[in-house]
């Protein structure tokens, strides 16, 4: 049991180290030697868990998607209006990107998939689906402006957030992500909200 626990801790240490390296330098700018130095584990331990840099990248993307799914489910369980849930959820995800190197790396690696030998298909599908569901619920409750296509709007919101976080990564290492996100919502909500309806922007999604 102790050996198994140690293996789990080693794998987690490697993932965190790889997350920091990929988040800082991207896929092409990171080597296994960089990760090994950051992780503080033996070369044998590193390659026991991950045979290649690409395998590590996919593990980080999978972990990022797992954490995203868990976070989304937590927000969907709250008793909040759908549009308020959407804004709080996306804002919370932005905060996680700012503070969690594993998530930050996964997000960056998804954008950089063209550098891999095996690109992952449909990396934003989970987000498109959940955002569309929230918009459909908002429409049913009269909060969404009539005529808004939930699916198209969801895809646009996900694409807009992806672009904003990428620009924030390049310009400030995600330090200004919440400010950019507030501007995004201010611009988008005018086209989403039904007349007379309103929502509250809370940085970090702390509702």
JSON list of N, CA and C in Angstrom, two decimals, residues 46-75:
[
{"chain": "A", "resi": 46, "resn": "UNK", "atom": "N", "xyz": [10.04, 9.02, -13.70]},
{"chain": "A", "resi": 46, "resn": "UNK", "atom": "CA", "xyz": [9.33, 9.82, -14.70]},
{"chain": "A", "resi": 46, "resn": "UNK", "atom": "C", "xyz": [8.86, 8.96, -15.86]},
{"chain": "A", "resi": 47, "resn": "UNK", "atom": "N", "xyz": [9.77, 8.17, -16.42]},
{"chain": "A", "resi": 47, "resn": "UNK", "atom": "CA", "xyz": [9.42, 7.37, -17.60]},
{"chain": "A", "resi": 47, "resn": "UNK", "atom": "C", "xyz": [8.57, 6.15, -17.25]},
{"chain": "A", "resi": 48, "resn": "UNK", "atom": "N", "xyz": [8.54, 5.77, -16.00]},
{"chain": "A", "resi": 48, "resn": "UNK", "atom": "CA", "xyz": [7.63, 4.71, -15.58]},
{"chain": "A", "resi": 48, "resn": "UNK", "atom": "C", "xyz": [6.18, 5.15, -15.75]},
{"chain": "A", "resi": 49, "resn": "UNK", "atom": "N", "xyz": [5.92, 6.41, -15.44]},
{"chain": "A", "resi": 49, "resn": "UNK", "atom": "CA", "xyz": [4.55, 6.93, -15.51]},
{"chain": "A", "resi": 49, "resn": "UNK", "atom": "C", "xyz": [4.21, 7.49, -16.89]},
{"chain": "A", "resi": 50, "resn": "UNK", "atom": "N", "xyz": [5.18, 8.10, -17.56]},
{"chain": "A", "resi": 50, "resn": "UNK", "atom": "CA", "xyz": [4.92, 8.76, -18.85]},
{"chain": "A", "resi": 50, "resn": "UNK", "atom": "C", "xyz": [6.08, 8.48, -19.80]},
{"chain": "A", "resi": 51, "resn": "UNK", "atom": "N", "xyz": [5.78, 7.80, -20.89]},
{"chain": "A", "resi": 51, "resn": "UNK", "atom": "CA", "xyz": [6.82, 7.35, -21.81]},
{"chain": "A", "resi": 51, "resn": "UNK", "atom": "C", "xyz": [7.35, 8.46, -22.71]},
{"chain": "A", "resi": 52, "resn": "UNK", "atom": "N", "xyz": [6.59, 9.56, -22.83]},
{"chain": "A", "resi": 52, "resn": "UNK", "atom": "CA", "xyz": [7.00, 10.62, -23.75]},
{"chain": "A", "resi": 52, "resn": "UNK", "atom": "C", "xyz": [6.39, 11.95, -23.32]},
{"chain": "A", "resi": 53, "resn": "UNK", "atom": "N", "xyz": [6.89, 13.01, -23.91]},
{"chain": "A", "resi": 53, "resn": "UNK", "atom": "CA", "xyz": [6.36, 14.35, -23.65]},
{"chain": "A", "resi": 53, "resn": "UNK", "atom": "C", "xyz": [4.91, 14.44, -24.13]},
{"chain": "A", "resi": 54, "resn": "UNK", "atom": "N", "xyz": [4.64, 13.83, -25.26]},
{"chain": "A", "resi": 54, "resn": "UNK", "atom": "CA", "xyz": [3.28, 13.85, -25.80]},
{"chain": "A", "resi": 54, "resn": "UNK", "atom": "C", "xyz": [2.31, 13.13, -24.87]},
{"chain": "A", "resi": 55, "resn": "UNK", "atom": "N", "xyz": [2.74, 12.03, -24.30]},
{"chain": "A", "resi": 55, "resn": "UNK", "atom": "CA", "xyz": [1.89, 11.30, -23.36]},
{"chain": "A", "resi": 55, "resn": "UNK", "atom": "C", "xyz": [1.58, 12.16, -22.14]},
{"chain": "A", "resi": 56, "resn": "UNK", "atom": "N", "xyz": [2.56, 12.90, -21.68]},
{"chain": "A", "resi": 56, "resn": "UNK", "atom": "CA", "xyz": [2.35, 13.82, -20.56]},
{"chain": "A", "resi": 56, "resn": "UNK", "atom": "C", "xyz": [1.37, 14.92, -20.93]},
{"chain": "A", "resi": 57, "resn": "UNK", "atom": "N", "xyz": [1.50, 15.44, -22.13]},
{"chain": "A", "resi": 57, "resn": "UNK", "atom": "CA", "xyz": [0.60, 16.50, -22.58]},
{"chain": "A", "resi": 57, "resn": "UNK", "atom": "C", "xyz": [-0.84, 16.01, -22.60]},
{"chain": "A", "resi": 58, "resn": "UNK", "atom": "N", "xyz": [-1.05, 14.81, -23.11]},
{"chain": "A", "resi": 58, "resn": "UNK", "atom": "CA", "xyz": [-2.41, 14.27, -23.15]},
{"chain": "A", "resi": 58, "resn": "UNK", "atom": "C", "xyz": [-2.94, 14.00, -21.75]},
{"chain": "A", "resi": 59, "resn": "UNK", "atom": "N", "xyz": [-2.08, 13.58, -20.83]},
{"chain": "A", "resi": 59, "resn": "UNK", "atom": "CA", "xyz": [-2.51, 13.36, -19.45]},
{"chain": "A", "resi": 59, "resn": "UNK", "atom": "C", "xyz": [-2.95, 14.68, -18.82]},
{"chain": "A", "resi": 60, "resn": "UNK", "atom": "N", "xyz": [-2.25, 15.76, -19.12]},
{"chain": "A", "resi": 60, "resn": "UNK", "atom": "CA", "xyz": [-2.63, 17.06, -18.59]},
{"chain": "A", "resi": 60, "resn": "UNK", "atom": "C", "xyz": [-3.94, 17.56, -19.19]},
{"chain": "A", "resi": 61, "resn": "UNK", "atom": "N", "xyz": [-4.14, 17.34, -20.48]},
{"chain": "A", "resi": 61, "resn": "UNK", "atom": "CA", "xyz": [-5.41, 17.73, -21.10]},
{"chain": "A", "resi": 61, "resn": "UNK", "atom": "C", "xyz": [-6.56, 16.93, -20.49]},
{"chain": "A", "resi": 62, "resn": "UNK", "atom": "N", "xyz": [-6.36, 15.64, -20.30]},
{"chain": "A", "resi": 62, "resn": "UNK", "atom": "CA", "xyz": [-7.40, 14.81, -19.69]},
{"chain": "A", "resi": 62, "resn": "UNK", "atom": "C", "xyz": [-7.71, 15.26, -18.27]},
{"chain": "A", "resi": 63, "resn": "UNK", "atom": "N", "xyz": [-6.67, 15.62, -17.51]},
{"chain": "A", "resi": 63, "resn": "UNK", "atom": "CA", "xyz": [-6.87, 16.09, -16.13]},
{"chain": "A", "resi": 63, "resn": "UNK", "atom": "C", "xyz": [-7.59, 17.44, -16.13]},
{"chain": "A", "resi": 64, "resn": "UNK", "atom": "N", "xyz": [-7.22, 18.30, -17.05]},
{"chain": "A", "resi": 64, "resn": "UNK", "atom": "CA", "xyz": [-7.89, 19.60, -17.17]},
{"chain": "A", "resi": 64, "resn": "UNK", "atom": "C", "xyz": [-9.37, 19.41, -17.47]},
{"chain": "A", "resi": 65, "resn": "UNK", "atom": "N", "xyz": [-9.69, 18.50, -18.38]},
{"chain": "A", "resi": 65, "resn": "UNK", "atom": "CA", "xyz": [-11.09, 18.27, -18.73]},
{"chain": "A", "resi": 65, "resn": "UNK", "atom": "C", "xyz": [-11.85, 17.63, -17.57]},
{"chain": "A", "resi": 66, "resn": "UNK", "atom": "N", "xyz": [-11.18, 16.77, -16.81]},
{"chain": "A", "resi": 66, "resn": "UNK", "atom": "CA", "xyz": [-11.81, 16.17, -15.63]},
{"chain": "A", "resi": 66, "resn": "UNK", "atom": "C", "xyz": [-12.14, 17.24, -14.60]},
{"chain": "A", "resi": 67, "resn": "UNK", "atom": "N", "xyz": [-11.20, 18.13, -14.34]},
{"chain": "A", "resi": 67, "resn": "UNK", "atom": "CA", "xyz": [-11.43, 19.19, -13.35]},
{"chain": "A", "resi": 67, "resn": "UNK", "atom": "C", "xyz": [-12.49, 20.17, -13.85]},
{"chain": "A", "resi": 68, "resn": "UNK", "atom": "N", "xyz": [-12.50, 20.42, -15.14]},
{"chain": "A", "resi": 68, "resn": "UNK", "atom": "CA", "xyz": [-13.54, 21.29, -15.70]},
{"chain": "A", "resi": 68, "resn": "UNK", "atom": "C", "xyz": [-14.92, 20.67, -15.50]},
{"chain": "A", "resi": 69, "resn": "UNK", "atom": "N", "xyz": [-15.03, 19.37, -15.78]},
{"chain": "A", "resi": 69, "resn": "UNK", "atom": "CA", "xyz": [-16.31, 18.69, -15.61]},
{"chain": "A", "resi": 69, "resn": "UNK", "atom": "C", "xyz": [-16.78, 18.71, -14.17]},
{"chain": "A", "resi": 70, "resn": "UNK", "atom": "N", "xyz": [-15.88, 18.51, -13.24]},
{"chain": "A", "resi": 70, "resn": "UNK", "atom": "CA", "xyz": [-16.23, 18.54, -11.82]},
{"chain": "A", "resi": 70, "resn": "UNK", "atom": "C", "xyz": [-16.70, 19.93, -11.41]},
{"chain": "A", "resi": 71, "resn": "UNK", "atom": "N", "xyz": [-16.00, 20.95, -11.87]},
{"chain": "A", "resi": 71, "resn": "UNK", "atom": "CA", "xyz": [-16.37, 22.32, -11.54]},
{"chain": "A", "resi": 71, "resn": "UNK", "atom": "C", "xyz": [-17.73, 22.67, -12.12]},
{"chain": "A", "resi": 72, "resn": "UNK", "atom": "N", "xyz": [-17.97, 22.30, -13.38]},
{"chain": "A", "resi": 72, "resn": "UNK", "atom": "CA", "xyz": [-19.25, 22.58, -14.03]},
{"chain": "A", "resi": 72, "resn": "UNK", "atom": "C", "xyz": [-20.39, 21.90, -13.27]},
{"chain": "A", "resi": 73, "resn": "UNK", "atom": "N", "xyz": [-20.20, 20.65, -12.91]},
{"chain": "A", "resi": 73, "resn": "UNK", "atom": "CA", "xyz": [-21.25, 19.93, -12.18]},
{"chain": "A", "resi": 73, "resn": "UNK", "atom": "C", "xyz": [-21.57, 20.58, -10.85]},
{"chain": "A", "resi": 74, "resn": "UNK", "atom": "N", "xyz": [-20.55, 21.09, -10.17]},
{"chain": "A", "resi": 74, "resn": "UNK", "atom": "CA", "xyz": [-20.78, 21.78, -8.89]},
{"chain": "A", "resi": 74, "resn": "UNK", "atom": "C", "xyz": [-21.67, 23.00, -9.09]},
{"chain": "A", "resi": 75, "resn": "UNK", "atom": "N", "xyz": [-21.43, 23.75, -10.15]},
{"chain": "A", "resi": 75, "resn": "UNK", "atom": "CA", "xyz": [-22.25, 24.94, -10.40]},
{"chain": "A", "resi": 75, "resn": "UNK", "atom": "C", "xyz": [-23.66, 24.57, -10.84]}
]
